[in-house]
């Protein structure tokens, strides 16, 4: 067997570049979560070690501080991955597939509204159902919205970075790569949904990740149907904004209409 080939456990031989691309793509998808989780654990271990060394009582960082750290690190990791994904795509003339943002049509607009409502009212019960099924709950990291820095960090991470970055990575990069491998549509849908759910697991737990599998599956179906990331990005953005912006705005509009 030549150095440019490798054998699979089933005896099939695949070109080494496929494995190199697989490692590269998986690395880009996982980088934000690895950076976030790894750094948080390093900080916690270092904090405990410093306290023990100096004979101080053990006091772990509170959930608000961990949440702020997670938001910031995840945003940084996501933009690094997006930059790497763009470079990967440019080298293979796949930028149009990886960054497949198209002009929004009227049908896309209707899909955005329907997708947002399905996610906004479907994710919470799915999270509860998965939690009951597996005996676990999703994690919640409170954010002090009265603190300007925390509010800016939330906007940058959850409203700007996640909707754009995650769509490019999971519905752009991953889909483009799987298409290069001639992966069936069903397998593409399943792999993308699993990957999207997996990145939420270390921080938010199994229950929320189960709901994200369904949410990611819906976004991937929209992306495959419309051939565009634009409606996916808008559904994702509205879903992330639902608690702080969208639902309160609905309330204001409903109150105004009702007189």
mmCIF file of C-alpha atoms in Angstrom:
data_model
loop_
_atom_site.group_PDB
_atom_site.id
_atom_site.type_symbol
_atom_site.label_atom_id
_atom_site.label_comp_id
_atom_site.label_asym_id
_atom_site.label_seq_id
_atom_site.Cartn_x
_atom_site.Cartn_y
_atom_site.Cartn_z
ATOM 1 C CA UNK A 1 0.000 0.000 0.000
ATOM 2 C CA UNK A 2 1.421 3.415 -0.928
ATOM 3 C CA UNK A 3 2.056 6.191 1.568
ATOM 4 C CA UNK A 4 -0.751 8.200 -0.033
ATOM 5 C CA UNK A 5 -3.363 5.623 0.910
ATOM 6 C CA UNK A 6 -4.749 4.238 4.131
ATOM 7 C CA UNK A 7 -6.934 1.261 4.949
ATOM 8 C CA UNK A 8 -10.252 1.507 6.796
ATOM 9 C CA UNK A 9 -11.298 -1.089 9.415
ATOM 10 C CA UNK A 10 -13.471 -2.715 6.750
ATOM 11 C CA UNK A 11 -10.524 -3.173 4.408
ATOM 12 C CA UNK A 12 -11.437 -0.390 1.991
ATOM 13 C CA UNK A 13 -8.683 1.923 0.851
ATOM 14 C CA UNK A 14 -9.265 5.690 0.873
ATOM 15 C CA UNK A 15 -6.926 8.431 -0.297
ATOM 16 C CA UNK A 16 -5.057 10.154 2.496
ATOM 17 C CA UNK A 17 -6.230 13.653 1.430
ATOM 18 C CA UNK A 18 -9.784 12.661 2.399
ATOM 19 C CA UNK A 19 -8.610 11.950 5.923
ATOM 20 C CA UNK A 20 -6.642 15.181 6.050
ATOM 21 C CA UNK A 21 -9.714 17.102 4.924
ATOM 22 C CA UNK A 22 -11.841 15.261 7.491
ATOM 23 C CA UNK A 23 -9.461 16.239 10.279
ATOM 24 C CA UNK A 24 -9.382 19.828 9.035
ATOM 25 C CA UNK A 25 -13.168 20.154 8.773
ATOM 26 C CA UNK A 26 -13.850 18.486 12.138
ATOM 27 C CA UNK A 27 -11.179 20.666 13.706
ATOM 28 C CA UNK A 28 -12.779 23.842 12.374
ATOM 29 C CA UNK A 29 -16.198 22.745 13.634
ATOM 30 C CA UNK A 30 -14.911 21.792 17.065
ATOM 31 C CA UNK A 31 -12.438 24.629 17.640
ATOM 32 C CA UNK A 32 -14.861 27.089 19.301
ATOM 33 C CA UNK A 33 -16.142 24.481 21.769
ATOM 34 C CA UNK A 34 -12.673 23.078 22.500
ATOM 35 C CA UNK A 35 -11.278 26.574 23.063
ATOM 36 C CA UNK A 36 -14.204 27.538 25.307
ATOM 37 C CA UNK A 37 -14.418 24.369 27.409
ATOM 38 C CA UNK A 38 -10.663 23.879 27.616
ATOM 39 C CA UNK A 39 -9.950 27.428 28.738
ATOM 40 C CA UNK A 40 -12.736 27.393 31.325
ATOM 41 C CA UNK A 41 -11.408 24.165 32.833
ATOM 42 C CA UNK A 42 -7.866 25.529 32.873
ATOM 43 C CA UNK A 43 -9.076 28.647 34.674
ATOM 44 C CA UNK A 44 -11.037 26.599 37.214
ATOM 45 C CA UNK A 45 -8.143 24.218 37.908
ATOM 46 C CA UNK A 46 -5.671 27.116 38.140
ATOM 47 C CA UNK A 47 -7.983 28.989 40.512
ATOM 48 C CA UNK A 48 -8.416 25.988 42.798
ATOM 49 C CA UNK A 49 -4.687 25.268 42.697
ATOM 50 C CA UNK A 50 -3.805 28.850 43.610
ATOM 51 C CA UNK A 51 -6.318 28.850 46.476
ATOM 52 C CA UNK A 52 -5.032 25.562 47.859
ATOM 53 C CA UNK A 53 -1.407 26.680 47.553
ATOM 54 C CA UNK A 54 -2.123 29.825 49.551
ATOM 55 C CA UNK A 55 -4.317 28.074 52.131
ATOM 56 C CA UNK A 56 -7.476 29.870 51.051
ATOM 57 C CA UNK A 57 -10.986 28.389 51.093
ATOM 58 C CA UNK A 58 -11.996 26.902 47.760
ATOM 59 C CA UNK A 59 -14.283 29.271 45.865
ATOM 60 C CA UNK A 60 -15.095 28.437 42.261
ATOM 61 C CA UNK A 61 -15.991 31.122 39.710
ATOM 62 C CA UNK A 62 -19.726 31.827 39.778
ATOM 63 C CA UNK A 63 -22.013 30.909 36.881
ATOM 64 C CA UNK A 64 -22.270 34.506 35.701
ATOM 65 C CA UNK A 65 -18.495 34.778 35.352
ATOM 66 C CA UNK A 66 -18.317 31.405 33.615
ATOM 67 C CA UNK A 67 -21.091 32.481 31.277
ATOM 68 C CA UNK A 68 -19.285 35.692 30.364
ATOM 69 C CA UNK A 69 -16.067 33.777 29.783
ATOM 70 C CA UNK A 70 -17.894 31.218 27.635
ATOM 71 C CA UNK A 71 -19.587 33.881 25.494
ATOM 72 C CA UNK A 72 -16.313 35.660 24.820
ATOM 73 C CA UNK A 73 -14.211 32.585 24.145
ATOM 74 C CA UNK A 74 -16.841 31.002 21.909
ATOM 75 C CA UNK A 75 -17.095 34.169 19.821
ATOM 76 C CA UNK A 76 -13.321 34.337 19.375
ATOM 77 C CA UNK A 77 -13.096 30.643 18.481
ATOM 78 C CA UNK A 78 -15.986 30.909 16.033
ATOM 79 C CA UNK A 79 -14.458 33.768 14.058
ATOM 80 C CA UNK A 80 -11.122 31.960 13.926
ATOM 81 C CA UNK A 81 -12.929 28.911 12.535
ATOM 82 C CA UNK A 82 -14.838 31.043 10.015
ATOM 83 C CA UNK A 83 -11.562 32.549 8.788
ATOM 84 C CA UNK A 84 -10.045 29.085 8.443
ATOM 85 C CA UNK A 85 -13.183 27.827 6.674
ATOM 86 C CA UNK A 86 -13.031 30.687 4.180
ATOM 87 C CA UNK A 87 -9.372 29.925 3.474
ATOM 88 C CA UNK A 88 -10.163 26.211 3.093
ATOM 89 C CA UNK A 89 -13.033 26.992 0.734
ATOM 90 C CA UNK A 90 -11.036 29.511 -1.319
ATOM 91 C CA UNK A 91 -8.302 26.938 -1.928
ATOM 92 C CA UNK A 92 -10.946 24.573 -3.342
ATOM 93 C CA UNK A 93 -13.118 27.153 -5.108
ATOM 94 C CA UNK A 94 -16.002 26.429 -2.735
ATOM 95 C CA UNK A 95 -16.542 29.881 -1.225
ATOM 96 C CA UNK A 96 -19.947 30.183 -2.927
ATOM 97 C CA UNK A 97 -21.077 26.937 -1.249
ATOM 98 C CA UNK A 98 -19.541 27.567 2.166
ATOM 99 C CA UNK A 99 -20.746 31.196 2.347
ATOM 100 C CA UNK A 100 -23.993 30.595 0.441
ATOM 101 C CA UNK A 101 -25.819 33.798 1.378
ATOM 102 C CA UNK A 102 -28.353 34.643 -1.331
ATOM 103 C CA UNK A 103 -30.852 37.453 -1.798
ATOM 104 C CA UNK A 104 -33.946 36.964 0.356
ATOM 105 C CA UNK A 105 -37.119 36.167 -1.584
ATOM 106 C CA UNK A 106 -40.725 36.448 -0.429
ATOM 107 C CA UNK A 107 -40.837 32.682 0.039
ATOM 108 C CA UNK A 108 -37.651 32.866 2.104
ATOM 109 C CA UNK A 109 -39.290 35.529 4.265
ATOM 110 C CA UNK A 110 -42.294 33.303 4.903
ATOM 111 C CA UNK A 111 -39.959 30.419 5.740
ATOM 112 C CA UNK A 112 -38.090 32.638 8.214
ATOM 113 C CA UNK A 113 -41.304 33.507 10.062
ATOM 114 C CA UNK A 114 -42.513 29.900 10.094
ATOM 115 C CA UNK A 115 -39.093 28.581 11.112
ATOM 116 C CA UNK A 116 -38.747 31.076 13.947
ATOM 117 C CA UNK A 117 -42.200 30.270 15.352
ATOM 118 C CA UNK A 118 -41.527 26.532 15.092
ATOM 119 C CA UNK A 119 -38.216 26.912 16.931
ATOM 120 C CA UNK A 120 -39.385 29.440 19.518
ATOM 121 C CA UNK A 121 -42.365 27.345 20.575
ATOM 122 C CA UNK A 122 -40.881 23.928 19.808
ATOM 123 C CA UNK A 123 -37.436 24.011 21.422
ATOM 124 C CA UNK A 124 -38.595 24.551 25.056
ATOM 125 C CA UNK A 125 -40.958 21.528 25.156
ATOM 126 C CA UNK A 126 -38.395 19.384 23.323
ATOM 127 C CA UNK A 127 -35.776 20.384 25.905
ATOM 128 C CA UNK A 128 -38.121 19.441 28.749
ATOM 129 C CA UNK A 129 -39.069 16.151 27.087
ATOM 130 C CA UNK A 130 -35.446 15.175 26.474
ATOM 131 C CA UNK A 131 -34.611 16.189 30.039
ATOM 132 C CA UNK A 132 -37.331 13.948 31.456
ATOM 133 C CA UNK A 133 -36.330 11.118 29.132
ATOM 134 C CA UNK A 134 -32.660 11.125 30.129
ATOM 135 C CA UNK A 135 -33.047 12.504 33.628
ATOM 136 C CA UNK A 136 -31.064 15.672 32.938
ATOM 137 C CA UNK A 137 -31.680 19.349 32.439
ATOM 138 C CA UNK A 138 -30.056 21.964 30.272
ATOM 139 C CA UNK A 139 -27.658 24.411 31.893
ATOM 140 C CA UNK A 140 -28.362 28.099 32.139
ATOM 141 C CA UNK A 141 -25.676 30.738 32.574
ATOM 142 C CA UNK A 142 -27.209 34.030 33.742
ATOM 143 C CA UNK A 143 -26.070 37.250 32.114
ATOM 144 C CA UNK A 144 -26.205 40.603 33.886
ATOM 145 C CA UNK A 145 -28.022 42.625 31.220
ATOM 146 C CA UNK A 146 -27.693 45.789 33.303
ATOM 147 C CA UNK A 147 -23.913 45.691 32.899
ATOM 148 C CA UNK A 148 -22.900 47.376 29.601
ATOM 149 C CA UNK A 149 -19.949 45.048 29.001
ATOM 150 C CA UNK A 150 -22.028 41.908 29.597
ATOM 151 C CA UNK A 151 -24.800 43.195 27.346
ATOM 152 C CA UNK A 152 -22.300 44.020 24.593
ATOM 153 C CA UNK A 153 -20.706 40.584 24.996
ATOM 154 C CA UNK A 154 -24.108 38.898 24.683
ATOM 155 C CA UNK A 155 -24.953 40.878 21.549
ATOM 156 C CA UNK A 156 -21.579 40.150 19.956
ATOM 157 C CA UNK A 157 -21.597 36.443 20.777
ATOM 158 C CA UNK A 158 -25.248 35.370 20.589
ATOM 159 C CA UNK A 159 -26.679 37.843 18.089
ATOM 160 C CA UNK A 160 -23.778 38.464 15.724
ATOM 161 C CA UNK A 161 -21.307 35.599 15.994
ATOM 162 C CA UNK A 162 -23.454 32.506 16.541
ATOM 163 C CA UNK A 163 -26.085 33.010 13.801
ATOM 164 C CA UNK A 164 -23.543 33.919 11.117
ATOM 165 C CA UNK A 165 -20.607 31.772 12.231
ATOM 166 C CA UNK A 166 -22.541 28.597 12.996
ATOM 167 C CA UNK A 167 -24.448 28.765 9.724
ATOM 168 C CA UNK A 168 -21.204 29.124 7.769
ATOM 169 C CA UNK A 169 -19.597 26.249 9.663
ATOM 170 C CA UNK A 170 -22.432 23.720 10.021
ATOM 171 C CA UNK A 171 -24.708 24.514 7.084
ATOM 172 C CA UNK A 172 -21.970 25.861 4.812
ATOM 173 C CA UNK A 173 -18.572 24.254 5.391
ATOM 174 C CA UNK A 174 -19.825 20.848 6.519
ATOM 175 C CA UNK A 175 -22.445 20.602 3.776
ATOM 176 C CA UNK A 176 -19.952 21.650 1.079
ATOM 177 C CA UNK A 177 -17.438 19.058 2.275
ATOM 178 C CA UNK A 178 -20.009 16.256 2.487
ATOM 179 C CA UNK A 179 -21.161 17.100 -1.020
ATOM 180 C CA UNK A 180 -17.562 16.733 -2.200
ATOM 181 C CA UNK A 181 -17.700 13.215 -0.768
ATOM 182 C CA UNK A 182 -21.028 12.608 -2.566
ATOM 183 C CA UNK A 183 -22.682 11.952 0.764
ATOM 184 C CA UNK A 184 -26.430 11.140 0.529
ATOM 185 C CA UNK A 185 -28.815 13.905 1.560
ATOM 186 C CA UNK A 186 -30.158 11.945 4.531
ATOM 187 C CA UNK A 187 -26.646 11.291 5.816
ATOM 188 C CA UNK A 188 -25.727 14.954 5.299
ATOM 189 C CA UNK A 189 -28.791 16.031 7.275
ATOM 190 C CA UNK A 190 -28.020 13.578 10.085
ATOM 191 C CA UNK A 191 -24.301 14.369 10.350
ATOM 192 C CA UNK A 192 -24.878 18.118 10.303
ATOM 193 C CA UNK A 193 -27.584 17.889 12.972
ATOM 194 C CA UNK A 194 -25.439 15.682 15.211
ATOM 195 C CA UNK A 195 -22.436 17.982 14.823
ATOM 196 C CA UNK A 196 -24.513 21.067 15.623
ATOM 197 C CA UNK A 197 -25.996 19.424 18.724
ATOM 198 C CA UNK A 198 -22.577 18.205 19.856
ATOM 199 C CA UNK A 199 -21.031 21.660 20.098
ATOM 200 C CA UNK A 200 -23.707 22.677 22.613
ATOM 201 C CA UNK A 201 -23.179 19.622 24.796
ATOM 202 C CA UNK A 202 -20.129 20.631 26.915
ATOM 203 C CA UNK A 203 -21.625 23.966 27.992
ATOM 204 C CA UNK A 204 -25.409 23.474 27.905
ATOM 205 C CA UNK A 205 -25.888 19.777 28.633
ATOM 206 C CA UNK A 206 -27.743 16.870 27.060
ATOM 207 C CA UNK A 207 -31.274 18.232 27.267
ATOM 208 C CA UNK A 208 -30.511 21.420 25.348
ATOM 209 C CA UNK A 209 -28.300 19.527 22.888
ATOM 210 C CA UNK A 210 -31.227 17.241 22.090
ATOM 211 C CA UNK A 211 -33.342 20.253 21.214
ATOM 212 C CA UNK A 212 -30.480 21.684 19.171
ATOM 213 C CA UNK A 213 -30.412 18.468 17.129
ATOM 214 C CA UNK A 214 -33.982 19.233 16.045
ATOM 215 C CA UNK A 215 -33.272 22.939 15.532
ATOM 216 C CA UNK A 216 -30.160 22.209 13.474
ATOM 217 C CA UNK A 217 -32.060 19.634 11.452
ATOM 218 C CA UNK A 218 -34.710 22.207 10.586
ATOM 219 C CA UNK A 219 -32.083 24.762 9.534
ATOM 220 C CA UNK A 220 -30.264 22.171 7.421
ATOM 221 C CA UNK A 221 -33.536 21.248 5.677
ATOM 222 C CA UNK A 222 -34.110 24.937 4.877
ATOM 223 C CA UNK A 223 -30.556 25.290 3.577
ATOM 224 C CA UNK A 224 -30.884 22.266 1.295
ATOM 225 C CA UNK A 225 -34.323 23.314 0.077
ATOM 226 C CA UNK A 226 -33.535 26.960 -0.639
ATOM 227 C CA UNK A 227 -29.842 26.573 -1.526
ATOM 228 C CA UNK A 228 -29.114 29.556 0.688
ATOM 229 C CA UNK A 229 -27.887 30.319 4.198
ATOM 230 C CA UNK A 230 -29.821 33.593 4.370
ATOM 231 C CA UNK A 231 -33.130 32.215 5.725
ATOM 232 C CA UNK A 232 -31.195 29.909 8.067
ATOM 233 C CA UNK A 233 -29.199 32.839 9.430
ATOM 234 C CA UNK A 234 -32.330 34.924 9.993
ATOM 235 C CA UNK A 235 -34.202 32.094 11.754
ATOM 236 C CA UNK A 236 -31.138 31.508 13.914
ATOM 237 C CA UNK A 237 -30.820 35.222 14.703
ATOM 238 C CA UNK A 238 -34.486 35.635 15.655
ATOM 239 C CA UNK A 239 -34.375 32.493 17.774
ATOM 240 C CA UNK A 240 -31.354 33.752 19.712
ATOM 241 C CA UNK A 241 -32.977 37.162 20.144
ATOM 242 C CA UNK A 242 -36.353 35.830 21.201
ATOM 243 C CA UNK A 243 -36.097 36.433 24.956
ATOM 244 C CA UNK A 244 -34.502 39.865 24.931
ATOM 245 C CA UNK A 245 -35.861 41.455 21.760
ATOM 246 C CA UNK A 246 -38.402 39.516 19.690
ATOM 247 C CA UNK A 247 -40.950 38.411 22.309
ATOM 248 C CA UNK A 248 -40.897 41.800 24.111
ATOM 249 C CA UNK A 249 -41.407 43.459 20.716
ATOM 250 C CA UNK A 250 -44.349 41.155 20.036
ATOM 251 C CA UNK A 251 -45.803 42.272 23.351
ATOM 252 C CA UNK A 252 -45.405 45.955 22.498
ATOM 253 C CA UNK A 253 -46.982 45.498 19.069
ATOM 254 C CA UNK A 254 -49.863 43.421 20.476
ATOM 255 C CA UNK A 255 -50.522 46.050 23.148
ATOM 256 C CA UNK A 256 -50.499 48.825 20.554
ATOM 257 C CA UNK A 257 -52.885 46.953 18.265
ATOM 258 C CA UNK A 258 -55.169 46.118 21.139
ATOM 259 C CA UNK A 259 -55.356 49.771 22.042
#
